[in-house]
Coordinates of C-alpha atoms in Angstrom, one line a residue:
M14 CA -26.0 -11.2 -18.1
R15 CA -27.7 -7.9 -17.6
Q16 CA -25.6 -4.8 -17.3
G17 CA -24.5 -4.0 -13.8
F18 CA -24.8 -7.6 -12.6
P19 CA -21.7 -9.6 -11.7
Y20 CA -20.5 -12.3 -14.1
A21 CA -20.7 -15.9 -13.1
R22 CA -20.5 -19.1 -15.2
A23 CA -22.1 -22.5 -14.6
G24 CA -20.2 -24.6 -12.2
Q25 CA -18.8 -21.7 -10.2
R26 CA -19.2 -21.8 -6.4
I27 CA -20.2 -18.4 -5.1
G28 CA -20.8 -17.4 -1.5
L29 CA -23.3 -14.6 -0.8
L30 CA -22.6 -12.3 2.1
G31 CA -25.4 -9.9 2.7
G32 CA -25.7 -6.9 5.0
S33 CA -25.9 -3.2 5.4
F34 CA -22.1 -2.8 5.5
D35 CA -22.6 0.4 7.5
P36 CA -19.6 0.6 7.2
A37 CA -17.6 -2.3 5.9
H38 CA -14.6 -3.2 8.1
E39 CA -11.8 -5.6 8.7
G40 CA -14.2 -8.2 10.3
H41 CA -16.2 -8.5 7.1
V42 CA -12.9 -8.9 5.1
L43 CA -11.7 -11.6 7.6
I44 CA -14.8 -13.7 7.4
T45 CA -14.9 -13.4 3.6
R46 CA -11.4 -14.6 3.1
E47 CA -11.9 -17.4 5.6
A48 CA -15.1 -18.4 3.8
L49 CA -13.3 -18.6 0.5
R50 CA -10.8 -21.0 2.0
R51 CA -12.9 -23.0 4.4
F52 CA -15.9 -23.5 2.0
N53 CA -13.9 -23.9 -1.2
L54 CA -15.5 -21.0 -2.9
D55 CA -14.5 -19.4 -6.2
R56 CA -15.9 -16.0 -5.4
V57 CA -17.8 -14.2 -2.7
W58 CA -20.4 -11.5 -3.6
W59 CA -21.1 -8.9 -1.0
I60 CA -24.7 -7.9 -1.3
V61 CA -25.0 -4.4 0.1
S62 CA -28.6 -4.0 1.1
P63 CA -30.7 -0.9 0.6
G64 CA -31.8 -1.4 4.2
N65 CA -32.1 -4.1 6.9
P66 CA -35.8 -4.9 7.7
L67 CA -34.7 -5.9 11.3
K68 CA -33.1 -2.5 12.0
A69 CA -35.2 0.4 13.1
H70 CA -32.9 3.1 11.6
G71 CA -31.9 3.4 8.0
P72 CA -28.2 3.1 7.0
A73 CA -25.9 5.5 5.3
P74 CA -26.6 6.1 1.5
L75 CA -26.1 3.0 -0.6
D76 CA -23.4 4.6 -2.8
Q77 CA -21.4 5.6 0.3
R78 CA -21.5 2.1 1.7
I79 CA -20.5 0.5 -1.6
A80 CA -17.5 2.7 -1.9
S81 CA -16.5 1.9 1.6
A82 CA -16.9 -1.8 1.0
R83 CA -14.7 -1.7 -2.1
A84 CA -12.0 0.3 -0.4
S85 CA -11.9 -2.2 2.5
L86 CA -11.1 -5.1 0.2
G87 CA -7.9 -3.6 -1.3
G88 CA -8.8 -4.8 -4.8
D89 CA -9.2 -8.6 -4.0
P90 CA -10.4 -10.0 -7.3
R91 CA -12.2 -12.9 -5.6
V92 CA -14.7 -10.6 -3.9
V93 CA -17.4 -8.6 -5.8
V94 CA -19.3 -5.7 -4.1
T95 CA -22.8 -5.5 -5.5
D96 CA -26.1 -3.6 -5.1
L97 CA -28.0 -6.6 -6.3
E98 CA -31.0 -6.1 -4.0
A99 CA -31.5 -2.6 -5.3
R100 CA -31.2 -3.8 -8.9
L101 CA -33.5 -6.7 -8.3
G102 CA -36.0 -4.8 -6.2
T103 CA -35.9 -7.4 -3.5
R104 CA -35.9 -6.6 0.2
Y105 CA -35.7 -10.1 1.8
T106 CA -32.9 -12.6 1.5
A107 CA -35.2 -15.5 0.5
D108 CA -36.5 -13.4 -2.5
T109 CA -32.9 -12.4 -3.5
I110 CA -31.7 -15.9 -3.5
T111 CA -34.7 -17.1 -5.5
R112 CA -34.0 -14.5 -8.1
L113 CA -30.3 -15.1 -8.3
R114 CA -30.8 -18.9 -8.8
A115 CA -33.1 -18.1 -11.7
L116 CA -30.7 -15.6 -13.2
Y117 CA -27.6 -17.8 -12.9
P118 CA -28.6 -21.3 -13.9
G119 CA -25.9 -23.8 -13.1
V120 CA -24.1 -21.6 -10.6
D121 CA -23.7 -23.1 -7.1
F122 CA -24.6 -20.5 -4.4
A123 CA -24.1 -20.6 -0.7
W124 CA -25.4 -18.2 1.9
L125 CA -22.8 -16.9 4.3
M126 CA -23.4 -15.5 7.8
G127 CA -21.7 -14.8 11.1
A128 CA -22.8 -16.8 14.2
D129 CA -24.4 -13.6 15.5
N130 CA -26.9 -13.7 12.6
L131 CA -27.6 -17.4 13.1
V132 CA -28.9 -16.6 16.6
Q133 CA -31.7 -14.4 15.0
F134 CA -32.0 -16.3 11.7
D135 CA -35.4 -17.8 12.7
R136 CA -36.8 -14.2 12.7
W137 CA -35.9 -13.7 9.0
D138 CA -38.6 -13.7 6.4
H139 CA -39.0 -17.2 5.0
W140 CA -35.8 -18.3 6.7
R141 CA -36.6 -22.0 6.2
T142 CA -36.8 -21.3 2.4
I143 CA -33.2 -20.0 2.6
M144 CA -32.0 -23.1 4.5
E145 CA -33.7 -25.4 2.0
S146 CA -32.7 -23.5 -1.1
V147 CA -28.9 -23.2 -0.8
P148 CA -26.1 -24.5 1.6
V149 CA -25.4 -22.1 4.4
G150 CA -21.9 -21.4 5.8
V151 CA -21.7 -20.0 9.3
L152 CA -18.6 -18.4 10.7
A153 CA -17.8 -17.8 14.3
R154 CA -18.0 -14.2 15.7
P155 CA -16.6 -13.0 19.1
G156 CA -19.0 -13.8 21.9
W157 CA -21.4 -15.7 19.6
R158 CA -19.9 -19.2 19.3
M159 CA -22.1 -20.9 22.0
P160 CA -25.3 -18.8 21.3
G161 CA -24.9 -19.7 17.6
R162 CA -24.5 -23.4 18.4
W163 CA -27.8 -23.3 20.4
A164 CA -29.7 -21.1 18.0
R165 CA -33.2 -22.3 17.2
A166 CA -32.4 -22.6 13.5
A167 CA -29.3 -24.7 14.4
R168 CA -31.4 -27.0 16.5
I169 CA -34.1 -27.4 14.0
Y170 CA -31.6 -28.2 11.2
A171 CA -29.2 -30.2 13.3
G172 CA -29.6 -33.2 11.1
A173 CA -28.4 -31.2 8.0
E174 CA -25.1 -29.9 9.7
L175 CA -21.8 -30.9 8.2
P176 CA -18.8 -31.3 10.7
A177 CA -16.3 -28.4 10.4
V178 CA -13.7 -30.9 9.1
A179 CA -15.9 -31.4 6.1
S180 CA -16.4 -27.6 5.4
Q181 CA -14.9 -27.8 2.0
R182 CA -17.7 -30.1 0.9
L183 CA -20.4 -27.6 1.8
L184 CA -21.5 -27.1 -1.8
D185 CA -21.0 -30.8 -2.8
G186 CA -24.6 -31.7 -2.0
P187 CA -28.1 -30.2 -2.0
A188 CA -29.7 -28.1 0.7
P189 CA -30.6 -28.2 3.5
R190 CA -26.9 -28.4 4.3
W191 CA -24.9 -26.1 6.6
C192 CA -21.6 -25.9 8.4
F193 CA -20.4 -23.9 11.4
V194 CA -16.6 -23.1 11.4
N195 CA -14.4 -21.5 14.0
I196 CA -12.0 -18.9 12.6
P197 CA -9.6 -16.2 13.7
M198 CA -11.9 -13.4 14.8
S199 CA -12.0 -9.6 14.7
S200 CA -13.9 -7.8 17.5
L201 CA -14.7 -4.9 15.2
S202 CA -18.4 -4.2 14.5
S203 CA -20.1 -1.6 12.3
T204 CA -22.1 -0.5 15.3
E205 CA -19.0 0.3 17.2
I206 CA -17.5 2.2 14.3
R207 CA -20.6 4.3 13.9
E208 CA -20.8 5.1 17.6
K209 CA -17.2 6.4 17.5
G210 CA -18.3 8.9 14.8
G211 CA -16.5 9.9 11.6
W212 CA -18.4 7.5 9.3
R213 CA -21.6 9.0 8.1
T214 CA -20.6 12.1 6.2
S215 CA -24.0 12.7 4.5
T216 CA -27.6 12.3 5.5
P217 CA -28.9 8.7 5.4
A218 CA -31.3 7.9 2.6

């Protein structure tokens, strides 16, 4: 594997959690640990994006966000914080997933997201490609359970949904295949942390 890329071997089950992590917080950690358990994953890779195409303003510098993300995890060996999109030169999730599947043959990937992202998922670039490339695990977020259940993407792919009681089998079959699970929730959000100040200590890139 190329230097700077996380290690994975064929047969491993790895969840991908992408975002700006501006900053990372307890809510990210909570859904990650729940995803490991509920979806029977070996690892979760946090993909700290250079920037979110759906957000008008750029995030804090990448190095700062990666350092914050690593600190928030407290050394959990099951979670790897990465700058994969910066290394791959990809901007959109569909392209990132395509590249990772080519780089890691035999590794079983799943895309992870909160229910809030499921609501806007159909606005993502090539979102159907994502759904039809890898299984998708959706985790409840405060205030987004019902909107997530009625999201356009959820309705279009209703026939590919696994019941929550079967969540550990998410990666046991080919995409399209997705599962929505209710979990203990944290009300923290990166937006709220930024609005309270004290996060960005340097000029955003």
